[in-house]
Short mmCIF file of C-alpha atoms in Angstrom, two decimals:
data_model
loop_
_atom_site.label_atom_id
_atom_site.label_comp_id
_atom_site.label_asym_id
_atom_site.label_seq_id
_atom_site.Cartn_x
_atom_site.Cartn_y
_atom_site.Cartn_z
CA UNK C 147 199.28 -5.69 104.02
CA UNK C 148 196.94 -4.68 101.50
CA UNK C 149 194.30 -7.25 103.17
CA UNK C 150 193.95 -5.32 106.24
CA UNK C 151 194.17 -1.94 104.41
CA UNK C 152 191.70 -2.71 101.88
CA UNK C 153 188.29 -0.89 101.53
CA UNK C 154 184.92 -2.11 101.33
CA UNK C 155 182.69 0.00 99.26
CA UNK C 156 179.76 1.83 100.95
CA UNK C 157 176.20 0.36 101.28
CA UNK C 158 174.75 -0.17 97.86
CA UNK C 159 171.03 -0.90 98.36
CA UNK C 160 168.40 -1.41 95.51
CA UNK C 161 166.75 1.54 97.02
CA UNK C 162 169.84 3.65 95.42
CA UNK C 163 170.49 1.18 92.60
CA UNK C 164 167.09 2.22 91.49
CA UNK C 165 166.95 5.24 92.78
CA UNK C 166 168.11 8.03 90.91
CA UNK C 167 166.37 7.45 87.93
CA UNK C 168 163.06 6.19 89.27
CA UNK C 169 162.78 8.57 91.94
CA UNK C 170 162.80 11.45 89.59
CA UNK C 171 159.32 10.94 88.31
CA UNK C 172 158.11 10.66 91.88
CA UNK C 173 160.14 13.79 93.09
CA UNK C 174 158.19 15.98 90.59
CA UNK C 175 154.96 15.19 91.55
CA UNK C 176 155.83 14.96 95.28
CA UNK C 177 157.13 18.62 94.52
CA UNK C 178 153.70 19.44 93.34
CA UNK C 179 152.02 18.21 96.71
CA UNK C 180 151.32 14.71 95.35
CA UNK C 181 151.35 12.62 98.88
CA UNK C 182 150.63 9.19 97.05
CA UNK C 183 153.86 10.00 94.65
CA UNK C 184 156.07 10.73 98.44
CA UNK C 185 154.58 7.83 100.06
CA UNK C 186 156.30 5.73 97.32
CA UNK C 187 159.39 7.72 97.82
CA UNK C 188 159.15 6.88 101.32
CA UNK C 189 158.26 3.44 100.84
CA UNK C 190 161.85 2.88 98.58
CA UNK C 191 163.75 4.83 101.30
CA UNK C 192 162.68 4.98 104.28
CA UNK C 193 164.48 1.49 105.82
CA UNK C 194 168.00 2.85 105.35
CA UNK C 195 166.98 6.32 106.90
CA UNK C 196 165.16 4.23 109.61
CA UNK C 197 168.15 1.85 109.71
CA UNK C 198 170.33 5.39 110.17
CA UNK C 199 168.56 6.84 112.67
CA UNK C 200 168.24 3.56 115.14
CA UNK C 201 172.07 3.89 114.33
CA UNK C 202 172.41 7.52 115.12
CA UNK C 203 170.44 7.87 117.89
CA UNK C 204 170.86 4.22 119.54
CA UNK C 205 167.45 4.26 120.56
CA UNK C 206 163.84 3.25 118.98
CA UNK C 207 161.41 5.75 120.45
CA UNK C 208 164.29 8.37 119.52
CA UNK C 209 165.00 7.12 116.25
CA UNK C 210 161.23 7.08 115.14
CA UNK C 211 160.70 10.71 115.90
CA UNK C 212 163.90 11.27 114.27
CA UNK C 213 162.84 9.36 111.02
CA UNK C 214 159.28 11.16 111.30
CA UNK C 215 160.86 14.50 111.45
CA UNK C 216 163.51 13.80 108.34
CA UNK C 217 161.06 13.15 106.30
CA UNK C 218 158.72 15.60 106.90
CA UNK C 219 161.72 18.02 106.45
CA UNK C 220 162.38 16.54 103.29
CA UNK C 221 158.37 16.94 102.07
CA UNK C 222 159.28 20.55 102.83
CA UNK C 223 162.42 20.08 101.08
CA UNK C 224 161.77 18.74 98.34
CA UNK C 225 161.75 21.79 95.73
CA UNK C 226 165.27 22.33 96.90
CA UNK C 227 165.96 18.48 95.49
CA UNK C 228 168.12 18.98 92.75
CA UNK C 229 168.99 15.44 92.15
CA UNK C 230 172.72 15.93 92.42
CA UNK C 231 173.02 13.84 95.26
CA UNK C 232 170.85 10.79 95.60
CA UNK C 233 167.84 10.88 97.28
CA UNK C 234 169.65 8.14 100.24
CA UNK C 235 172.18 10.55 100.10
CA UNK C 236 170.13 13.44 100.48
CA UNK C 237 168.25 11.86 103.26
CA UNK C 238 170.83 10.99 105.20
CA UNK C 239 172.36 14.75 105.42
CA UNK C 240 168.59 15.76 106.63
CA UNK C 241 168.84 13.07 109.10
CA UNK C 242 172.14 14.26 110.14
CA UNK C 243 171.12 17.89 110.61
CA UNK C 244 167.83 16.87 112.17
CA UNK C 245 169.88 15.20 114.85
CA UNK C 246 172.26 17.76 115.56
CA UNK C 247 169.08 19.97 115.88
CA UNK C 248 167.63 17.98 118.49
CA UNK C 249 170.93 17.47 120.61
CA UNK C 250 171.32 21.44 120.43
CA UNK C 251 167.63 21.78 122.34
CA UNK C 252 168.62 18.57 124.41
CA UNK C 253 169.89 19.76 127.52
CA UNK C 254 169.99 16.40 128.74
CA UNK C 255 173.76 15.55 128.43
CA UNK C 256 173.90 11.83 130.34
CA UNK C 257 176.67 9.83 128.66
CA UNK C 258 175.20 6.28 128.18
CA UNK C 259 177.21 4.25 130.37
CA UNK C 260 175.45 0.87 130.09
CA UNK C 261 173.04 -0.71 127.67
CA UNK C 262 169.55 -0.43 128.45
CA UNK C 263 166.78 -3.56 127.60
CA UNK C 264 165.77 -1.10 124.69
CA UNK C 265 169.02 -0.88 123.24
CA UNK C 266 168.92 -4.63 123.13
CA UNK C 267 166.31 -4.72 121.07
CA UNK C 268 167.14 -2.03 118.83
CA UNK C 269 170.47 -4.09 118.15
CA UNK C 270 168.57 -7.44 117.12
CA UNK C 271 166.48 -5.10 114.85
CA UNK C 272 169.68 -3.91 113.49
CA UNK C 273 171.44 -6.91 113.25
CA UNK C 274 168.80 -9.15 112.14
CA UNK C 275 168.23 -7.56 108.82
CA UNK C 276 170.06 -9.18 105.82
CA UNK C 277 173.28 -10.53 107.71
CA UNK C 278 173.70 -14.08 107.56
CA UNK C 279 172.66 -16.15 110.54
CA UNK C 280 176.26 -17.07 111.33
CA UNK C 281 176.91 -13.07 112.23
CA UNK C 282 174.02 -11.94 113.27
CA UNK C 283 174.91 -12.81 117.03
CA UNK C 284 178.67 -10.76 116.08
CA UNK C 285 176.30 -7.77 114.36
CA UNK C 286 174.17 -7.85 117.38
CA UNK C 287 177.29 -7.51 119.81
CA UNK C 288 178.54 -4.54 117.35
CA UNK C 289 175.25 -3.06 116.82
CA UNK C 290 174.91 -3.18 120.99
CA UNK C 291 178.46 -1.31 121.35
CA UNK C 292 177.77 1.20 118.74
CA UNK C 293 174.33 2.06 120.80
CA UNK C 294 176.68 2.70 124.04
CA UNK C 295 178.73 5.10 122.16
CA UNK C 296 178.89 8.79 123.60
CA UNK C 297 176.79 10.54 120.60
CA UNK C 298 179.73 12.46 118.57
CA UNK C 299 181.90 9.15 118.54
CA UNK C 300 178.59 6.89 117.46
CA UNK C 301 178.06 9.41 114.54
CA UNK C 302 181.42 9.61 113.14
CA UNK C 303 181.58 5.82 113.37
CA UNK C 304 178.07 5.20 111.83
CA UNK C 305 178.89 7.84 108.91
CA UNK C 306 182.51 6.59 107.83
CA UNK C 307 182.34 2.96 108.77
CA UNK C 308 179.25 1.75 108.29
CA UNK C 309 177.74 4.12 105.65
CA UNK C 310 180.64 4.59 103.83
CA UNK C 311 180.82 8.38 103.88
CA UNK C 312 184.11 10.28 103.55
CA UNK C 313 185.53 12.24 106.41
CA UNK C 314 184.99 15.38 103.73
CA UNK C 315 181.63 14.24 103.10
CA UNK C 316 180.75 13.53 106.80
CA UNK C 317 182.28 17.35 107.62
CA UNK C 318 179.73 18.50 105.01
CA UNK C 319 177.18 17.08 106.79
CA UNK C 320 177.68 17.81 110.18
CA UNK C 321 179.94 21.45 109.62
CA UNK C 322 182.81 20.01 112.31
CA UNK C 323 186.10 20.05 111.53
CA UNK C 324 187.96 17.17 109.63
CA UNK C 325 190.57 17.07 112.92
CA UNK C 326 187.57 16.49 115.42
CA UNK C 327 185.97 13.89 113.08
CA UNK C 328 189.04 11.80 112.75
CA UNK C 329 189.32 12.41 117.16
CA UNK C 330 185.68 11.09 117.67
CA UNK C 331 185.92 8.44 114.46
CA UNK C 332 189.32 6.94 116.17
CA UNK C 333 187.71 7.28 120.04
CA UNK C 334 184.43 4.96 118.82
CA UNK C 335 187.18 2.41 117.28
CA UNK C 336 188.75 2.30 120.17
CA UNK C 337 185.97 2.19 122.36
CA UNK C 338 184.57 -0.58 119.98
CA UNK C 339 187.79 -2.76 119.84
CA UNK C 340 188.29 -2.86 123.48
CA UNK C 341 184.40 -3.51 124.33
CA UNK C 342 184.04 -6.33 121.72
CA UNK C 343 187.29 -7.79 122.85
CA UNK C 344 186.01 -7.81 126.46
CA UNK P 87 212.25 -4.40 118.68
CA UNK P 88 213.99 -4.48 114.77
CA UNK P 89 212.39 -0.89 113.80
CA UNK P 90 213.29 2.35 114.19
CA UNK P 91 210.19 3.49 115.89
CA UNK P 92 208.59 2.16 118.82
CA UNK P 93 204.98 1.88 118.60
CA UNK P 94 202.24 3.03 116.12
CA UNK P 95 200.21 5.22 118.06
CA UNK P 96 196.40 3.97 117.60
CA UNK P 97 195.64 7.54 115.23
CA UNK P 98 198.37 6.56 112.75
CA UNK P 99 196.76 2.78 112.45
CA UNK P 100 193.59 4.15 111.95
CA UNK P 101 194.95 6.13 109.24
CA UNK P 102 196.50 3.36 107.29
CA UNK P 103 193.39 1.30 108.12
CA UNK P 104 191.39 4.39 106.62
CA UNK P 105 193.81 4.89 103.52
CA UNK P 106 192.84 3.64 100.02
CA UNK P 107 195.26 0.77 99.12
CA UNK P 108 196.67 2.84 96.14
CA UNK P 109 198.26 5.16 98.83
CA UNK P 110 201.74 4.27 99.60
CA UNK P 111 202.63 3.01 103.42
CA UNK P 112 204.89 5.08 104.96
CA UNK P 113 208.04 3.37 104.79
CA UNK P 114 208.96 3.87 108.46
CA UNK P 115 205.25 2.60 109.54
CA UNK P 116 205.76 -0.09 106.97
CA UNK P 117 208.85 -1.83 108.23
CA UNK P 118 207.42 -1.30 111.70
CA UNK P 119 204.54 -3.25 111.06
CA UNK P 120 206.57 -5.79 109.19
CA UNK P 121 208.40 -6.47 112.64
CA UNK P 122 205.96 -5.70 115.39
CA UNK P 123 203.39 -7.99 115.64
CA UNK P 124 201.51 -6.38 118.88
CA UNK P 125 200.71 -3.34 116.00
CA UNK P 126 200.25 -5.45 112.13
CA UNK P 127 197.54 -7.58 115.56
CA UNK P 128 195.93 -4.02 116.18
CA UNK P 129 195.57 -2.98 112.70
CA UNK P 130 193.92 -6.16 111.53
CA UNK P 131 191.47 -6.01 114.06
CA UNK P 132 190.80 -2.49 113.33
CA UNK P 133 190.48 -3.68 109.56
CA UNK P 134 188.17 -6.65 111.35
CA UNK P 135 186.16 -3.65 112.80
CA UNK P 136 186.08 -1.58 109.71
CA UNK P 137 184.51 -4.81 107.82
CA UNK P 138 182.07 -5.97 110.37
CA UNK P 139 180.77 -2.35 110.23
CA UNK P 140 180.33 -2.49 106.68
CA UNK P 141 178.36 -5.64 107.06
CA UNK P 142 175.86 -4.60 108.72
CA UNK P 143 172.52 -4.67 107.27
CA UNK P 144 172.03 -1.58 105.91
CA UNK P 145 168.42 -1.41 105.93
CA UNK P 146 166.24 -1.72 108.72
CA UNK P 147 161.97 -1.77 107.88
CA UNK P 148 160.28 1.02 110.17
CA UNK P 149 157.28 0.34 112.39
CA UNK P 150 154.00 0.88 110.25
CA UNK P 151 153.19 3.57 112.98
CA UNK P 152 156.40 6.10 111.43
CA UNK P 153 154.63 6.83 107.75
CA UNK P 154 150.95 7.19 109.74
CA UNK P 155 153.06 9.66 111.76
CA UNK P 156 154.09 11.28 108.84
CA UNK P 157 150.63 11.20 107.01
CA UNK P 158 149.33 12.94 109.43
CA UNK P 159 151.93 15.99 109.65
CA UNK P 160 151.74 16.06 105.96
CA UNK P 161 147.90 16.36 106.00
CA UNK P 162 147.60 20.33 106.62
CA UNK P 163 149.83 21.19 104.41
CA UNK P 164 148.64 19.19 101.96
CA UNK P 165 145.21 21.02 102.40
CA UNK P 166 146.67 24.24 102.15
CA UNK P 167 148.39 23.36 99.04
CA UNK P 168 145.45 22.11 97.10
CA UNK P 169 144.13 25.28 98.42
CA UNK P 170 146.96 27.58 97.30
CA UNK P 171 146.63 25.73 93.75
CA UNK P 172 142.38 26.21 93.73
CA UNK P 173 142.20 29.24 91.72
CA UNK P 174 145.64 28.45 89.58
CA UNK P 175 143.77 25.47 88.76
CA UNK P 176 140.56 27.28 87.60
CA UNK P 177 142.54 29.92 85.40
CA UNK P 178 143.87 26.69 83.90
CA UNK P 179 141.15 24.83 83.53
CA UNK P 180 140.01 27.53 81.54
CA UNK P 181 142.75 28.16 79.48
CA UNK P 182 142.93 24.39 78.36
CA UNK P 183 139.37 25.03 77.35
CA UNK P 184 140.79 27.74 75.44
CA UNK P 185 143.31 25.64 74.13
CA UNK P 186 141.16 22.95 72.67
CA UNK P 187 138.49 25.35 71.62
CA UNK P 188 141.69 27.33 69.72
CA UNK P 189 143.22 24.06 68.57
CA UNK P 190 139.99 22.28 67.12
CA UNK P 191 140.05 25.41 64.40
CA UNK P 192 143.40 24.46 63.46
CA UNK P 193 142.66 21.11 63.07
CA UNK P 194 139.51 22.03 60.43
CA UNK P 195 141.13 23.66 58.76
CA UNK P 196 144.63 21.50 57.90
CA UNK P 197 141.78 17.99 57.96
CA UNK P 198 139.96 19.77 55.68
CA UNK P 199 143.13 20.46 53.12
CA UNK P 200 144.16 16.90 53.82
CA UNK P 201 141.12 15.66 52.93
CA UNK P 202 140.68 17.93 49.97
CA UNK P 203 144.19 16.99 48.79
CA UNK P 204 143.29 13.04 49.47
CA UNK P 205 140.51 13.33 46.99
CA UNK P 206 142.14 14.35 44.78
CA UNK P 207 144.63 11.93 45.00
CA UNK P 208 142.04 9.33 45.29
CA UNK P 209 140.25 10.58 42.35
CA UNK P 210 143.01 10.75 40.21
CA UNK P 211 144.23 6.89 41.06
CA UNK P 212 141.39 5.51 41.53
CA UNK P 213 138.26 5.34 39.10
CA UNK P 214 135.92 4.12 42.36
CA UNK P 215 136.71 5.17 45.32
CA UNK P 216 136.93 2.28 48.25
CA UNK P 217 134.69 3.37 51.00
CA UNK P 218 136.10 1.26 53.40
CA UNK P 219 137.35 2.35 56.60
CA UNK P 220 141.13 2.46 56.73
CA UNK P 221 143.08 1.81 60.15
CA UNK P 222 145.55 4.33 61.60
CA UNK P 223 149.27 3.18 61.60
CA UNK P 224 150.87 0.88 63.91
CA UNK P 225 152.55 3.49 65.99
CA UNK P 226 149.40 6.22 66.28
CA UNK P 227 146.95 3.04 67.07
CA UNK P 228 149.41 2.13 69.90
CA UNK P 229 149.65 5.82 71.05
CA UNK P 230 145.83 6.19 71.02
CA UNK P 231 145.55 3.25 73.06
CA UNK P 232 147.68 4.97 75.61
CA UNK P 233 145.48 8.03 75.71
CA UNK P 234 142.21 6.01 75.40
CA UNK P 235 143.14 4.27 78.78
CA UNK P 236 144.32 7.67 80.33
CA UNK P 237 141.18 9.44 79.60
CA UNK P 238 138.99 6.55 80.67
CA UNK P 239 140.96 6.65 84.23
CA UNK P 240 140.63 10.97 84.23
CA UNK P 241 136.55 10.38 83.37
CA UNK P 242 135.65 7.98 86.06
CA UNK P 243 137.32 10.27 88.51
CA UNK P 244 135.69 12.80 86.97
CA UNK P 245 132.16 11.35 87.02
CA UNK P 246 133.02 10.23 90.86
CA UNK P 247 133.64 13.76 91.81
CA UNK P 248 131.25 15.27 89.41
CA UNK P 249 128.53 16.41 91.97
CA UNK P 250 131.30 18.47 93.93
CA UNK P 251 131.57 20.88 90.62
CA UNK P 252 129.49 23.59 89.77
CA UNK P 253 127.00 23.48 87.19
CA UNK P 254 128.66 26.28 85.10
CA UNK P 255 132.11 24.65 85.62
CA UNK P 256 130.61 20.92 84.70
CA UNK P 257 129.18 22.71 81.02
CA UNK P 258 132.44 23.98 80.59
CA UNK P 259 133.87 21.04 80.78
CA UNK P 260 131.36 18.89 79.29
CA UNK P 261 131.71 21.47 76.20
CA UNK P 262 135.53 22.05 75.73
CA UNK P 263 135.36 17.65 75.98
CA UNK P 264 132.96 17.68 73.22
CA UNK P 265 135.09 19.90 71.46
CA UNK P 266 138.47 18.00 71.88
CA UNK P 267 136.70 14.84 70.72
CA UNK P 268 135.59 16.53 67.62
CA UNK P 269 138.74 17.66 66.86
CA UNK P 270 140.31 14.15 67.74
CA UNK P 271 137.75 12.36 65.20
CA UNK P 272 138.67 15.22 62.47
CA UNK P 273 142.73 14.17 62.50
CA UNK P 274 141.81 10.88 63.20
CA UNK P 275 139.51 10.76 60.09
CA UNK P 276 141.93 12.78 57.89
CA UNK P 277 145.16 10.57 59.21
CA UNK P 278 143.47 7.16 57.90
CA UNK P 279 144.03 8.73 54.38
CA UNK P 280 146.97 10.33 54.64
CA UNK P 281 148.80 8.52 57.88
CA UNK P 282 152.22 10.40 56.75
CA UNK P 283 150.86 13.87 57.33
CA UNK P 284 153.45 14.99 60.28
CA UNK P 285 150.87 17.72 60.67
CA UNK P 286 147.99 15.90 61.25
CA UNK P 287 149.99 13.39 63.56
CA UNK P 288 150.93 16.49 65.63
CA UNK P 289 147.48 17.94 65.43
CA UNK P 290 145.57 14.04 66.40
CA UNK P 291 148.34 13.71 70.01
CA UNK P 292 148.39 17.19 71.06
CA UNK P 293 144.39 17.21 70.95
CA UNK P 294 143.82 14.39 73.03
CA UNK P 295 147.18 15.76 74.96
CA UNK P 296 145.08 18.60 75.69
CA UNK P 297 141.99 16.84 76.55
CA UNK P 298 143.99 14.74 79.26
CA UNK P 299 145.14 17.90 80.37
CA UNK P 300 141.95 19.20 80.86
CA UNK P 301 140.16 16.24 82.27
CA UNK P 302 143.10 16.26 85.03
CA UNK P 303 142.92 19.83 85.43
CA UNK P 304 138.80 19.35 86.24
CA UNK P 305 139.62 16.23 88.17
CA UNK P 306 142.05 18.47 90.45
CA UNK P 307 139.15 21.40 90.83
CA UNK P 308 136.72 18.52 91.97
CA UNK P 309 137.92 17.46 95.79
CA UNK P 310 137.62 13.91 96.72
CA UNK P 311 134.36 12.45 97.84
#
């Protein structure tokens, strides 16, 4: 029983293995307008909050403004940086909010009902990163079916499962309730389980 | 059917899927599972799920067009910051001159109590005095190294930019330098014969601390060519 139960730990990149304690240098002189010091910070992070965003948004062109925008709030945010988080961390909620930004001005509400040619190549990106060969064709089929989620579902599933975030973490981020989380977290699996099995 | 309940509805799997192993299993859920195999099937491939998700690469390397993108939002406001930090930079500029100017008096004056106290010493042990030049320590020769390479950096951006100053603010410069260097020889001269002074050591960093300050403070009021 314990097999199935069990819990893999969240992402653990060298990015944030690193991080913390290297980025601090670069965070103060980023903080004092220091562009060369934030394109380094960039340059540690910025394939995780890429890697996010494809996730988030299920879509390149989307996920590169998206990316652009996060970190040009977090240039502006910077002095606000108190470290107590780490900077992925920290990142991530600014994607998070930057997202729920846009889909509040996006009056466009089309549930994606099929995958388009983009999203196919937006899932090889995804899935050909470090997985083994062997699962990369698996990864792709996930990474495909997580792009076809309806938005709320593909965020709760991106945050818990795949980044590792609590529920209580994930309502911190987003300000929804821990009920409607769990709702849209168990609706992806769902969704997932029966369009992987299919 | 051997249990109580019927099913596990697909919320209470995920939540056993979702709870930390240290958690106790409801014992109702638990002897359900134990005979139902159409629900242990779903909650292993929901575990499946859970561990295929957490597989997945976690970083993905962005187009070189998102950090151009970036760049160029970031450019305005980085011009109106260096702008916004112009004439804090001038007041500071001149209060490092200050500084230096300030600190090269101290450093006369405890050098030249060192040195008077190092005679003596020298006199009194030895008949003829060696006149050769003595090295710094270990640790202050490393340290001066250090600054040596940080000033040489600050003064060839300095002398790359140098035509973008003003006269005036180029003399200043040039000046409080001079000044900073004489102070720098002074300790340095007076720590060779007495390289345990904690005085002197504090007087020979935070002069060429000051200098680097002031070279980067002049480097910052001169924009880039």
């Amino acid at each position: 029983m314990s097999s199935v139960l069990s819990l893999v730990h969240p992402h653990d990149t060298a990015a944030e293995r690193n991080g913390p304690a290297g980025d601090d240098a670069l965070v103060e002189r980023a903080r004092r307008g220091d562009v060369d010091a934030f394109e380094l910070l960039y340059r540690a992070h910025s394939a995780r909050v890429y890697a996010l965003c494809l996730r988030l948004t299920g879509d390149s062109a989307k996920a590169l403004e998206l990316a652009q925008d996060v970190f040009i709030r977090a240039w502006e945010a910077l002095p606000e940086f108190r470290g107590e988080a780490s900077m992925t961390t920290w990142l991530h909620r600014i994607a998070v909010n930057a997202m729920l930004t846009r889909r509040r001005g996006d009056t466009r509400r089309t549930s994606r009902i099929a995958l388009a040619e983009d999203d196919e190549d937006d899932a090889r990106a995804l899935a050909a990163g470090s997985s083994p060969a062997r699962d990369v064709g698996t990864a792709i089929d996930l990474e495909r079916a997580i792009a076809s989620l309806p938005p709320g579902a593909r965020r709760a599933f991106v945050l818990h499962d795949v980044e590792g975030y609590s529920h209580e973490e994930i309502a911190e981020m987003t300000g929804l309730a821990s009920g409607t989380l769990r709702a849209q977290l168990h609706r992806a699996r769902q969704l997932l389980m029966k369009a992987l099995s299919s | 059917m051997t249990s109580t309940i019927d099913h596990l509805s697909f919320d209470q799997l995920c939540e056993l899927a979702d709870a930390p192993v240290t958690v106790p299993v409801h014992a109702a859920w638990r002897d359900h599972l134990t005979a139902c195999s159409e629900c242990a099937s779903q909650l292993a491939a929901l575990a499946s799920l859970r561990a295929q998700a957490r597989r997945l690469p976690s970083e993905v390397a962005p187009p070189p067009e998102l950090w151009a993108g970036i760049r160029a939002e970031l450019a305005p406001r980085e011009r109106a910051h260096r702008a916004s930090r112009w004439h804090t930079s001038r007041w500071g500029l001149a209060a490092a001159a200050l500084l230096v100017a300030v600190s090269s008096s101290a450093v006369t004056m405890v050098a030249l109590r060192a040195r008077e106290r190092a005679s003596t010493t020298a006199a009194a042990t030895r008949p003829v005095a060696a006149t050769t030049a003595s090295k710094l320590p270990a640790h202050l020769a490393s340290a001066e190294l250090g600054y040596a390479r940080s000033v040489a950096a600050l003064r060839h951006t300095l002398d790359e930019r140098r035509d973008s100053l003003a006269t005036s603010t180029v003399e200043t410069v040039e000046r409080s330098l001079r000044i900073a260097d004489a102070a720098i020889a002074e300790a340095r001269e007076a720590l060779e014969r007495d390289p345990s002074n904690g005085v002197l050591v504090e007087i020979f960093t935070s002069n060429y601390e000051r200098k680097i300050d002031l070279l980067r403070r002049a480097t910052e009021l001169a924009p880039r060519t």
